[in-house]
Coordinates of C-alpha atoms in Angstrom, one line a residue:
Chain A
K1 CA 8.5 17.7 -2.8
P2 CA 6.0 19.9 -0.7
K3 CA 9.4 22.0 0.3
K4 CA 10.4 23.2 -2.2
G5 CA 7.5 24.8 -3.5
K6 CA 6.8 26.5 0.0
T7 CA 10.6 27.9 -0.8
K8 CA 10.0 29.2 -4.9
K9 CA 6.8 30.8 -3.6
V10 CA 9.1 32.6 -0.6
K11 CA 11.7 33.9 -3.3
R12 CA 8.8 35.0 -5.5
K13 CA 7.6 36.6 -2.2
V14 CA 10.7 37.9 -2.0
K15 CA 11.8 39.1 -5.5
H16 CA 8.3 40.8 -5.6
D17 CA 9.5 42.8 -1.4
E18 CA 13.8 43.5 -3.0
A19 CA 14.8 41.4 -5.7
P20 CA 15.0 42.2 -9.5
V21 CA 14.8 39.7 -12.1
Q22 CA 18.7 39.0 -11.2
E23 CA 18.8 38.1 -7.9
M24 CA 16.5 35.9 -9.0
E25 CA 17.7 34.0 -11.0
Q26 CA 21.2 33.8 -8.8
A27 CA 19.2 33.0 -6.4
E28 CA 17.8 29.2 -7.8
G29 CA 21.4 28.5 -9.4
E30 CA 22.8 29.3 -6.1
E31 CA 19.4 27.1 -4.9
T32 CA 20.8 24.8 -7.5
E33 CA 24.0 24.9 -6.5
K34 CA 23.5 24.4 -3.0
K35 CA 20.7 21.9 -2.8
S36 CA 23.2 19.5 -2.8
E37 CA 25.3 20.9 -0.4
S38 CA 22.9 22.7 2.1
G39 CA 19.2 23.7 3.0
P40 CA 18.8 26.6 0.6
C41 CA 20.6 30.0 1.1
F42 CA 19.0 32.8 1.9
P43 CA 19.0 36.6 0.4
P44 CA 21.1 38.7 1.8
T45 CA 18.2 41.1 2.9
F46 CA 15.6 38.9 4.1
S47 CA 14.4 38.6 8.1
V48 CA 12.1 35.2 8.8
S49 CA 9.8 38.1 10.6
E50 CA 9.1 39.3 7.9
I51 CA 6.6 36.4 6.4
K52 CA 3.0 36.9 7.6
N53 CA 2.1 32.8 7.2
K54 CA 2.9 31.6 10.0
Q55 CA 3.2 27.8 9.2
R56 CA 6.0 29.4 6.7
R57 CA 7.7 31.4 8.4
H58 CA 8.1 28.7 11.7
S59 CA 9.2 26.3 8.4
M60 CA 11.5 28.8 7.4
F61 CA 13.6 30.0 11.0
L62 CA 13.7 26.0 11.4
K63 CA 16.1 25.7 7.5
L64 CA 17.7 28.5 9.0
K65 CA 18.6 27.4 11.8
E66 CA 19.6 23.9 9.9
E67 CA 22.2 26.2 8.4
K68 CA 23.9 28.0 11.0
R69 CA 24.1 24.7 12.9
K70 CA 25.4 23.6 9.5
Q71 CA 27.6 26.1 9.8
K72 CA 28.7 26.1 13.2
L73 CA 29.9 22.1 12.8
E74 CA 31.7 22.6 9.4
L75 CA 33.8 25.3 12.0
K76 CA 34.3 23.6 13.6
K77 CA 35.2 20.9 12.3
K78 CA 38.0 23.0 10.0
K79 CA 39.4 23.9 13.5
K80 CA 40.2 20.7 14.4
K81 CA 41.6 20.2 10.7
E82 CA 44.1 23.0 11.9
R83 CA 44.7 22.2 15.3
K84 CA 46.1 18.7 14.1
A85 CA 48.2 19.4 11.1
L86 CA 50.3 22.4 13.1
G87 CA 50.1 19.9 16.4
D88 CA 52.3 22.0 18.7
K89 CA 52.1 25.2 17.4
A90 CA 48.5 24.8 17.6
P91 CA 47.2 28.5 19.8
P92 CA 46.2 27.3 22.7
K93 CA 42.6 25.9 22.9
E94 CA 40.6 28.5 23.9
V95 CA 38.3 29.0 27.2
P96 CA 34.3 29.0 27.5
K97 CA 33.4 32.1 28.8
T98 CA 31.8 31.8 32.3
I99 CA 29.9 33.5 34.5
E100 CA 32.6 33.4 36.5
N101 CA 35.1 34.9 34.4
Q102 CA 32.4 37.5 33.1
R103 CA 32.3 38.6 36.4
I104 CA 31.7 42.4 36.7
Y105 CA 35.0 43.2 38.8
D106 CA 34.2 44.8 41.7
E107 CA 36.0 47.1 43.0
T108 CA 36.1 46.4 47.0
T109 CA 38.5 43.1 45.7
V110 CA 40.5 41.9 49.0
N111 CA 44.2 42.5 47.5
P112 CA 46.0 39.9 50.6
E113 CA 48.4 41.8 51.2
D114 CA 46.7 44.6 51.5
E115 CA 47.3 46.9 54.3
E116 CA 44.2 48.9 54.8
V117 CA 42.0 45.9 55.1
A118 CA 44.6 44.0 57.6
F119 CA 44.7 47.0 59.4
D120 CA 41.0 47.4 59.5
E121 CA 40.6 43.7 60.8
G122 CA 42.8 43.8 63.7
T123 CA 40.8 46.8 65.0
D124 CA 37.1 45.3 64.0
E125 CA 34.8 43.2 66.0
F126 CA 36.4 40.2 65.9
S127 CA 39.8 40.9 66.1
A128 CA 38.8 39.0 69.5
Y129 CA 38.2 36.2 68.4
F130 CA 40.7 36.1 66.0
N131 CA 43.5 36.9 68.8
R132 CA 42.7 34.4 70.7
L133 CA 40.4 36.2 73.1
T134 CA 37.6 35.0 72.8
N135 CA 36.1 31.4 72.8
P136 CA 32.7 31.4 71.3
K137 CA 29.4 30.6 72.0
V138 CA 26.1 30.3 70.0
L139 CA 22.0 30.5 70.5
I140 CA 20.7 29.4 68.4
T141 CA 16.0 29.6 68.8
T142 CA 13.6 30.2 65.9
S143 CA 11.2 32.8 65.6
D144 CA 7.4 32.4 67.8
R145 CA 6.5 28.7 68.2
P146 CA 8.4 27.4 65.4
R147 CA 6.9 24.0 63.4
G148 CA 8.7 20.2 63.6
R149 CA 11.1 21.1 60.9
T150 CA 12.3 23.8 62.2
V151 CA 12.7 22.9 65.3
R152 CA 15.3 19.9 63.9
F153 CA 17.1 21.6 61.8
C154 CA 17.9 23.9 64.8
E155 CA 19.3 21.0 66.9
Q156 CA 21.4 19.5 64.1
L157 CA 23.3 22.7 64.1
A158 CA 23.9 22.6 67.6
T159 CA 25.3 19.9 67.3
V160 CA 27.4 20.9 64.0
I161 CA 28.9 24.1 66.0
P162 CA 30.0 23.1 69.2
H163 CA 29.8 25.3 71.9
A164 CA 25.8 25.4 70.7
H165 CA 22.8 25.1 72.8
V166 CA 19.1 25.8 71.7
Y167 CA 16.6 27.4 73.0
Y168 CA 12.9 27.9 72.7
R169 CA 11.9 31.5 72.2
R170 CA 8.6 32.3 74.0
G171 CA 7.3 35.4 72.2
L172 CA 10.9 36.9 73.9
A173 CA 11.4 40.5 72.4
L174 CA 14.7 39.6 70.9
K175 CA 16.0 43.5 72.3
R176 CA 16.0 42.1 76.0
V177 CA 16.9 38.8 74.8
I178 CA 20.4 40.2 73.5
P179 CA 21.6 42.3 77.3
Q180 CA 20.9 38.7 79.0
C181 CA 23.0 36.9 76.4
V182 CA 25.4 39.7 76.9
S183 CA 25.8 38.8 80.1
R184 CA 25.2 35.4 80.5
G185 CA 29.1 35.3 77.8
F186 CA 27.5 34.5 74.6
T187 CA 29.3 35.5 71.5
Y188 CA 27.5 35.0 68.8
L189 CA 22.8 35.1 68.5
M190 CA 21.8 33.1 66.2
V191 CA 18.0 33.4 65.1
I192 CA 15.5 31.0 62.9
N193 CA 13.0 32.9 61.2
E194 CA 10.0 30.2 60.0
D195 CA 7.5 30.4 57.4
R196 CA 5.0 27.8 56.6
K197 CA 6.4 25.8 58.8
V198 CA 10.1 26.0 56.7
P199 CA 12.8 27.7 58.3
N200 CA 13.3 30.3 55.5
G201 CA 15.4 33.5 57.0
L202 CA 18.7 33.0 59.2
V203 CA 19.3 36.3 61.9
L204 CA 22.8 35.7 62.5
C205 CA 24.4 38.6 65.9
H206 CA 27.3 38.8 67.0
L207 CA 27.2 39.5 70.6
P208 CA 28.8 42.1 72.4
D209 CA 27.8 45.1 70.2
G210 CA 28.8 43.0 66.7
P211 CA 27.4 43.1 63.3
T212 CA 23.7 41.7 63.0
A213 CA 23.4 40.0 59.1
H214 CA 20.1 38.4 57.4
F215 CA 20.3 35.7 56.2
K216 CA 17.9 34.1 53.5
V217 CA 17.9 30.2 53.3
S218 CA 16.4 28.1 51.1
N219 CA 17.3 24.7 50.4
V220 CA 17.5 22.8 53.8
R221 CA 18.2 19.2 53.7
L222 CA 17.9 17.7 57.8
R223 CA 20.3 14.9 58.0
K224 CA 17.5 11.9 57.3
E225 CA 16.6 12.9 53.8
M226 CA 20.5 13.1 52.5
K227 CA 21.1 11.0 50.6
R228 CA 24.4 8.4 51.6
R229 CA 25.3 10.2 54.8
G230 CA 27.3 8.7 57.7
K231 CA 26.7 8.8 61.4
D232 CA 25.9 11.4 63.5
P233 CA 28.8 13.9 63.3
T234 CA 31.1 13.2 66.8
E235 CA 31.8 16.4 69.6
H236 CA 35.0 16.8 67.8
V237 CA 35.8 20.4 66.4
P238 CA 36.2 21.0 63.3
E239 CA 37.4 22.6 60.1
V240 CA 36.4 25.4 58.6
I241 CA 35.9 26.2 54.9
L242 CA 35.9 29.2 53.7
N243 CA 35.6 29.9 49.9
N244 CA 35.7 32.3 46.7
F245 CA 35.0 35.9 49.5
T246 CA 36.3 38.0 47.7
T247 CA 35.0 41.4 48.2
R248 CA 35.7 43.3 51.7
L249 CA 31.8 42.4 52.3
G250 CA 32.3 38.8 51.4
H251 CA 35.1 38.9 53.5
S252 CA 33.8 40.3 56.9
I253 CA 30.8 37.2 56.2
G254 CA 33.7 35.2 56.0
R255 CA 35.0 36.3 59.3
M256 CA 31.3 36.1 60.8
F257 CA 31.2 32.5 59.5
A258 CA 34.7 31.5 60.9
A259 CA 34.0 33.0 64.3
L260 CA 31.2 30.8 64.6
F261 CA 34.3 28.0 65.6
P262 CA 36.4 27.5 68.3
H263 CA 40.0 28.3 67.1
D264 CA 41.6 25.4 66.6
P265 CA 40.2 22.5 65.1
Q266 CA 40.7 19.1 66.3
F267 CA 42.1 17.1 63.7
V268 CA 41.1 13.9 64.9
G269 CA 37.2 13.7 64.1
R270 CA 37.7 14.5 60.6
Q271 CA 34.6 16.7 59.9
V272 CA 35.1 20.1 58.4
A273 CA 32.0 22.4 57.8
T274 CA 31.9 24.8 54.3
F275 CA 30.8 27.4 53.5
H276 CA 31.5 28.7 49.8
N277 CA 30.5 31.3 48.2
Q278 CA 29.1 31.2 44.8
R279 CA 27.6 34.1 42.8
D280 CA 26.6 35.4 45.9
F281 CA 24.9 32.3 47.5
I282 CA 26.8 30.6 49.9
F283 CA 26.6 26.2 50.3
F284 CA 26.2 25.7 53.5
R285 CA 27.9 21.6 54.0
F286 CA 29.5 19.1 56.5
H287 CA 31.5 16.4 56.0
R288 CA 33.9 13.9 57.4
Y289 CA 37.0 13.4 55.3
I290 CA 39.4 10.5 55.2
F291 CA 42.7 10.4 53.4
K292 CA 42.7 7.3 51.4
N293 CA 46.7 8.5 49.9
E294 CA 48.4 12.0 49.8
K295 CA 46.4 12.4 45.9
K296 CA 43.1 11.2 46.9
V297 CA 40.1 12.9 49.5
G298 CA 37.4 10.7 50.3
I299 CA 34.2 13.4 52.0
Q300 CA 30.8 11.7 53.1
E301 CA 28.1 14.3 54.3
L302 CA 27.5 14.4 56.9
G303 CA 24.9 16.7 59.3
P304 CA 22.5 19.7 57.7
R305 CA 23.3 21.4 54.6
F306 CA 22.1 25.5 53.5
T307 CA 22.1 27.7 51.2
L308 CA 21.9 30.8 52.1
K309 CA 21.7 34.7 51.0
L310 CA 22.8 37.7 52.3
R311 CA 20.2 40.2 53.1
S312 CA 21.1 43.0 55.1
L313 CA 24.3 43.6 57.0
Q314 CA 23.2 46.1 60.5
K315 CA 26.7 47.0 61.8
G316 CA 25.2 47.0 65.5
T317 CA 22.7 44.4 67.7
F318 CA 19.6 43.4 65.6
D319 CA 17.2 46.6 65.6
S320 CA 15.4 46.9 62.2
K321 CA 14.1 50.0 63.7
F322 CA 16.8 51.9 64.2
G323 CA 19.6 50.4 63.2
E324 CA 22.4 51.5 61.0
Y325 CA 22.7 49.3 58.2
E326 CA 25.9 48.6 56.8
W327 CA 24.6 46.9 53.8
V328 CA 21.5 46.0 52.4
H329 CA 20.8 44.4 49.3
K330 CA 18.8 46.6 47.0
R331 CA 17.0 44.8 44.7
H332 CA 16.7 47.0 41.5
E333 CA 19.7 48.4 42.2
M334 CA 21.0 45.1 42.6
D335 CA 19.9 42.6 40.8
S336 CA 20.0 44.5 37.1
S337 CA 22.5 42.9 36.3
R338 CA 23.7 39.0 35.7
R339 CA 27.3 39.7 36.1
K340 CA 27.9 41.5 39.1
F341 CA 28.1 39.5 42.0
H342 CA 28.7 40.9 46.1
L343 CA 30.5 38.8 48.6
Chain B
I30 CA -47.3 49.4 65.5
C31 CA -49.2 48.5 62.1
R32 CA -47.2 50.9 60.8
L33 CA -43.4 48.8 61.8
K34 CA -45.5 45.7 60.8
V35 CA -46.1 46.3 56.9
I36 CA -42.3 47.0 57.1
W37 CA -41.3 44.1 58.6
D38 CA -43.3 41.6 56.3
L39 CA -42.2 43.7 53.6
I40 CA -38.1 43.4 55.0
G41 CA -38.0 40.3 56.9
N42 CA -40.1 37.7 54.1
K43 CA -41.2 39.6 51.0
S44 CA -39.3 41.8 49.5
F45 CA -36.0 43.3 49.4
C46 CA -33.8 44.4 52.1
S47 CA -30.9 46.1 51.6
Y48 CA -29.1 45.0 55.0
K49 CA -29.8 41.4 54.3
V50 CA -27.2 39.0 53.5
K51 CA -28.9 35.6 53.2
T52 CA -26.8 32.2 53.4
K53 CA -27.9 28.5 53.8
T54 CA -28.9 28.7 57.1
Q55 CA -28.7 31.9 58.0
Q56 CA -30.2 35.8 57.0
F57 CA -27.6 38.7 58.9
C58 CA -28.5 41.8 59.1
R59 CA -25.7 44.7 57.7
N60 CA -26.8 47.6 59.3
E61 CA -24.5 49.3 61.2
Y62 CA -27.2 49.8 64.7
N63 CA -28.8 46.8 64.8
I64 CA -27.8 44.6 68.3
T65 CA -27.0 40.8 67.5
G66 CA -26.4 41.0 63.7
L67 CA -28.4 38.6 62.5
C68 CA -31.7 39.1 60.6
N69 CA -34.4 39.2 62.9
R70 CA -38.2 40.8 63.8
S71 CA -36.6 41.2 67.1
S72 CA -33.0 42.8 65.8
C73 CA -34.6 44.3 62.6
P74 CA -33.3 48.5 63.8
L75 CA -36.1 49.2 60.6
A76 CA -38.7 47.4 62.0
N77 CA -38.8 48.7 65.9
S78 CA -39.2 52.0 66.2
Q79 CA -38.0 51.2 69.5
Y80 CA -34.0 50.2 69.9
A81 CA -30.7 50.6 71.7
T82 CA -26.8 49.2 70.5
V83 CA -23.5 50.0 72.0
R84 CA -21.1 50.6 69.0
E85 CA -17.8 51.5 70.0
E86 CA -15.2 54.4 68.2
K87 CA -12.0 54.6 68.8
G88 CA -11.7 53.0 72.0
L89 CA -14.4 53.9 73.6
C90 CA -18.6 52.7 73.8
Y91 CA -21.3 54.8 73.0
L92 CA -25.5 53.5 73.7
Y93 CA -27.4 54.0 71.1
M94 CA -30.8 54.8 71.4
K95 CA -33.8 55.3 69.6
V96 CA -37.3 56.7 70.3
I97 CA -40.6 56.7 68.5
E98 CA -41.0 60.1 69.3
R99 CA -37.7 60.9 66.8
A100 CA -39.7 58.8 64.3
A101 CA -40.0 62.6 61.7
F102 CA -36.6 63.0 62.2
P103 CA -34.2 61.3 60.8
A104 CA -31.2 63.6 61.7
R105 CA -32.0 63.2 65.6
M106 CA -33.6 59.9 65.6
W107 CA -30.6 58.2 67.3
E108 CA -29.3 59.6 70.7
K109 CA -25.6 58.8 71.8
V110 CA -24.5 58.3 75.0
K111 CA -21.2 57.9 76.7
L112 CA -20.7 55.0 78.8
D113 CA -17.7 54.3 80.9
R114 CA -14.4 54.0 80.4
N115 CA -15.0 51.2 83.8
Y116 CA -16.6 48.2 82.4
A117 CA -19.3 47.8 85.9
K118 CA -20.0 51.5 85.9
A119 CA -20.8 50.9 81.5
L120 CA -23.1 48.3 83.0
E121 CA -24.8 50.8 85.7
Q122 CA -25.6 53.3 82.9
I123 CA -26.6 50.6 80.6
D124 CA -29.5 50.1 82.9
E125 CA -30.3 53.2 84.3
N126 CA -30.7 54.2 80.4
L127 CA -32.6 51.4 79.4
I128 CA -34.6 51.4 82.6
Y129 CA -38.3 50.5 81.4
W130 CA -37.3 49.3 78.3
P131 CA -37.6 45.1 76.8
R132 CA -35.8 42.6 78.5
F133 CA -34.5 41.2 75.1
I134 CA -33.0 44.8 74.0
R135 CA -30.8 45.2 77.6
H136 CA -29.8 42.2 78.0
K137 CA -28.4 41.7 73.9
C138 CA -26.7 45.3 74.7
K139 CA -25.3 44.5 77.7
Q140 CA -23.8 41.5 75.2
R141 CA -22.7 43.0 72.9
L142 CA -21.0 45.9 75.6
T143 CA -18.4 43.0 77.2
K144 CA -17.4 41.3 73.4
I145 CA -16.9 45.6 73.0
T146 CA -14.5 45.4 76.3
Q147 CA -13.1 42.5 75.7
Y148 CA -11.8 43.0 72.1
L149 CA -10.7 46.0 72.8
I150 CA -8.8 44.8 76.3
R151 CA -7.5 41.9 73.2
I152 CA -6.2 44.5 70.9
R153 CA -4.6 46.2 73.6
K154 CA -2.2 43.3 74.8
L155 CA -0.9 42.2 71.1
T156 CA 0.0 46.0 70.1
L157 CA 2.4 45.3 73.3
K158 CA 3.5 42.7 71.8
R159 CA 5.9 42.0 68.5
Q160 CA 4.2 41.8 65.6
R161 CA 4.7 40.0 63.0
K162 CA 5.6 41.5 59.6
L163 CA 4.5 39.7 56.7
V164 CA 6.6 40.9 53.2
P165 CA 5.0 39.9 50.4
L166 CA 7.5 38.1 48.0
S167 CA 7.5 38.6 44.1
R168 CA 6.8 35.0 42.2
K169 CA 8.9 36.1 39.7
V170 CA 11.7 37.3 42.1
E171 CA 11.5 34.0 43.5
R172 CA 11.3 31.9 40.9
R173 CA 14.5 33.6 39.4
E174 CA 16.1 33.1 43.0
K175 CA 15.3 29.6 42.3
R176 CA 17.0 29.1 39.1
R177 CA 21.0 31.0 40.1
E178 CA 20.9 29.2 43.0
E179 CA 20.7 26.3 41.2
K180 CA 23.1 27.3 38.4
A181 CA 25.2 28.3 41.3
L182 CA 25.0 25.2 42.6
I183 CA 26.5 23.5 39.6
A184 CA 28.8 26.0 39.1
A185 CA 30.6 24.7 42.2
Q186 CA 31.4 21.5 42.1
L187 CA 31.2 21.6 45.9
E188 CA 32.8 18.0 46.4
N189 CA 35.7 19.3 43.7
A190 CA 36.2 22.0 45.9
I191 CA 36.8 20.6 49.2
E192 CA 38.0 17.6 48.5
K193 CA 41.0 20.4 46.7
E194 CA 41.0 22.2 49.2
L195 CA 41.5 19.9 52.3
L196 CA 44.0 17.7 49.8
D197 CA 45.9 21.8 49.5
R198 CA 45.9 21.8 53.1
L199 CA 46.9 18.3 53.7
K200 CA 50.6 19.2 51.7
Q201 CA 50.8 22.6 53.2
G202 CA 51.1 20.2 55.9
T203 CA 48.8 22.0 58.9
Y204 CA 47.9 18.6 60.3
G205 CA 50.6 18.0 61.4
D206 CA 52.7 14.3 61.2
I207 CA 49.1 12.9 62.1
Y208 CA 49.0 12.0 58.0
N209 CA 51.4 9.5 56.8
F210 CA 51.9 11.2 52.6
P211 CA 53.5 14.6 54.1
I212 CA 56.1 11.9 53.5
H213 CA 55.6 11.0 50.8
A214 CA 55.0 13.9 49.2
F215 CA 58.3 15.1 50.1
D216 CA 59.6 12.7 48.8
K217 CA 57.9 12.8 45.5
A218 CA 59.2 16.6 44.7
M219 CA 62.1 15.8 46.6
E220 CA 62.5 13.0 43.6
K221 CA 61.1 15.3 40.9
Q222 CA 63.8 18.2 41.5
E223 CA 66.3 16.5 41.9
E224 CA 65.5 13.6 38.0
E225 CA 64.7 17.6 36.6
T226 CA 67.7 20.1 37.7
E227 CA 70.6 17.3 37.8
S228 CA 72.2 13.6 37.1
E229 CA 75.0 14.8 39.4
E230 CA 72.9 15.1 42.4
E231 CA 71.7 12.0 41.7
E232 CA 74.7 10.0 40.9
E233 CA 76.3 11.2 44.8
E234 CA 73.0 9.9 46.4
D235 CA 73.8 6.9 44.4
E236 CA 77.5 7.0 45.9
E237 CA 76.0 8.1 49.2
E238 CA 73.2 5.1 48.9
S239 CA 75.5 2.5 48.0
G240 CA 77.7 4.3 50.5
T241 CA 75.5 3.4 53.1
R242 CA 74.3 -0.2 51.7
E243 CA 77.3 -1.3 52.2
F244 CA 77.1 -2.6 55.8
V245 CA 75.0 -5.0 54.8
A246 CA 74.3 -8.7 52.7
E247 CA 71.4 -6.1 51.4
D248 CA 69.9 -8.9 49.0
E249 CA 69.0 -11.2 51.2
F250 CA 67.7 -8.9 53.4
E251 CA 66.3 -7.1 50.4
E252 CA 64.0 -9.7 49.2
S253 CA 62.7 -11.4 52.1
D254 CA 61.8 -7.8 53.1
L255 CA 59.9 -6.5 50.0
S256 CA 57.6 -10.0 50.5
D257 CA 56.3 -8.1 53.9
F258 CA 55.9 -4.9 52.3
E259 CA 54.4 -6.2 49.0
D260 CA 50.5 -4.6 50.1
M261 CA 52.6 -1.1 51.2
N262 CA 54.4 -1.5 47.9
N263 CA 50.9 -1.7 45.4
L264 CA 49.3 1.1 47.2
K265 CA 51.9 3.7 47.8
G266 CA 53.9 3.3 44.5
S267 CA 57.3 3.7 43.0
S268 CA 58.7 6.1 46.4
D269 CA 58.2 3.4 48.8
E270 CA 61.0 1.5 47.3
E271 CA 63.5 4.2 47.6
E272 CA 62.5 4.7 51.3
D273 CA 62.4 0.4 52.0
A274 CA 65.6 0.8 50.9
E275 CA 67.1 3.3 52.9
D276 CA 65.0 2.0 55.2
Q277 CA 66.9 -1.6 55.2
S278 CA 70.4 0.5 55.6
S279 CA 69.5 2.3 58.8
E280 CA 67.4 -0.1 60.9
E281 CA 67.8 -3.7 59.0
E282 CA 68.3 -4.9 62.7
E283 CA 65.5 -3.4 64.4
T284 CA 63.1 -3.7 61.4
E285 CA 63.7 -7.6 61.0
E286 CA 62.1 -7.7 64.2
E287 CA 58.8 -5.3 63.7
L288 CA 58.1 -7.2 60.3
E289 CA 58.5 -10.9 62.3
E290 CA 56.1 -9.6 64.8
E291 CA 53.7 -7.6 63.4
K292 CA 54.1 -9.4 59.5
T293 CA 50.3 -9.9 59.9
K294 CA 48.9 -7.1 61.3
A295 CA 50.5 -4.7 58.3
K296 CA 49.1 -7.1 56.8
S297 CA 45.8 -6.6 57.7
K298 CA 45.5 -2.9 59.2
G299 CA 46.0 -0.5 56.4
K300 CA 46.7 -1.8 53.4
T301 CA 43.9 -3.5 52.8
P302 CA 40.9 -2.1 50.0
L303 CA 38.9 0.7 51.8
K304 CA 35.5 0.4 52.3
G305 CA 34.5 3.7 52.4
P306 CA 35.7 6.8 54.5
I307 CA 34.6 5.4 57.2
R308 CA 37.3 3.1 57.7
K309 CA 40.3 4.9 60.1
K310 CA 44.2 4.5 58.7
R311 CA 46.1 2.9 60.7
A312 CA 50.4 3.1 60.1
Y313 CA 51.2 1.7 63.3
V314 CA 54.2 0.1 61.5
E315 CA 55.0 3.4 58.9
I316 CA 55.6 6.4 61.1
E317 CA 58.4 4.5 63.0
Y318 CA 60.2 4.7 59.5
E319 CA 58.6 8.5 59.1
Q320 CA 61.3 9.9 62.0
E321 CA 64.5 7.3 61.2
T322 CA 64.4 8.7 57.7
E323 CA 63.7 12.3 58.2
P324 CA 67.0 13.8 59.1
A325 CA 69.3 12.1 56.4
Q326 CA 66.6 12.8 53.9
K327 CA 67.2 16.5 54.6
S328 CA 70.6 16.0 54.8
K329 CA 70.4 14.9 51.1
A330 CA 68.6 17.6 49.9
T331 CA 70.7 20.0 51.1

């Protein structure tokens, strides 16, 4: 009863604003008709925000929402009925919109048969690796004075990536470290930056004049923090899975990750390292798999997991002042649209 | 001197001094000419007519002196003497300038000079090393990124994607002959194609199969072998039966012997339900069948 009173008051207010007597009568009539079916009906030019009283406005809004929900349900039911009635001839179900569906088409998306891309990849810095001329050898280090978590993360990374060596950074400048690495035959330099006792950045530098990628690292989970994990990874060379690297930039980053691991994975080890790109976040996982039969595979997570987000890609080796940046994440330009991704 | 006493009475204790900073345990003096930095009767530049300090500007140390003769000329009150860059020589200069001055002021000046040179050295060392660049984080951006990452993780469905990829690789044959399954997949694919397209081929196949079976007194062997293969059938499904039948036709004797020997092994090895993906599947019995039936199947296919 109090609700009725409210609605009636509202109607009167609206009447004062716009509706002549006729409309009110109609509205009342409609109301009485529809009372049995649904809540109060609203005259067409009525807007909830025009009510000044907060309580009444709130209750009106809730009623409006109820109305809408009911209409939606009715629509759904109707559609379902139609579908049943039509049976086989029914139109196919509509695909719901997802962010991946609605992604703005990036003109640098790589077409698998693109000749230009193939040519570029044949002659870029990773071509040496992909032509099996070099074997990867990775040097992992940190920023100054690493704390326990970062150190353990480095150690675990070294077990995951074959031929990886961890070295303690004793306040050395990277520019001086790089020529030494090159002379000792390293192909990759990985620097894990630490902030507040937690690793938060990764600089991945391909050594003989390779590109340098700077990532933001987040959600690092060490091995002991993982639930239901398996035993430690063995020395076998893992397989690599690279998912969703579609654009040119994504392609080059994907190749960068691929070149971290030796060419021929040892399938005996049944280990797989995955770099999965989703909406510009690269998720790294390390699993052990087993084929139960040809349609089912079981995977068990070992090894650390972390996510990366690319911040910048530089053409030469690490040089923060004079480097030539191929791609830099510019927040205001690139983060303005929620449907645009770059990798 | 009377004047100074009055000044100190006012500043130090009773009244207000704008340079004084009081904490719970101590009083500090913010006057830039103060030699020790504490608010004391002997350290106050306002309450002492004869006073000296060492200050540094842009990496150079200067000795400032105040004498009573210039007390009337505030603009010229402090005499500034540039000290040598060499620490030892600077000390000598202080001694020479402050000769006949009270011990306290001389001592404190030298102490101050020492401290200043030490921190200047440290500055020079640090600028040579790498500086840590502090990049400010925007809290709003960090929160947004975190949420987007969570949503992306959910949308990624990592386990499914990895499993799918692995199965695709298995189907494509990148694993070669390590696993048995490719054969069954091949079988199944072939079966499907044959069933769907033409029945004639099936009939032909049946004829061929029946032709090959004529060598053997089938029924007995089938039963015995099937009993051995019970577990295998459960796991692998219908395709096995065909294979088994073909196998039997081609290699009955060998299979019999092998089966009898490895009967128990077959049951225990790969056929018990796997506990977790760690247990390696050992499919020794099957490998032999693979090699022998492959060519037969292929010929049928073509």
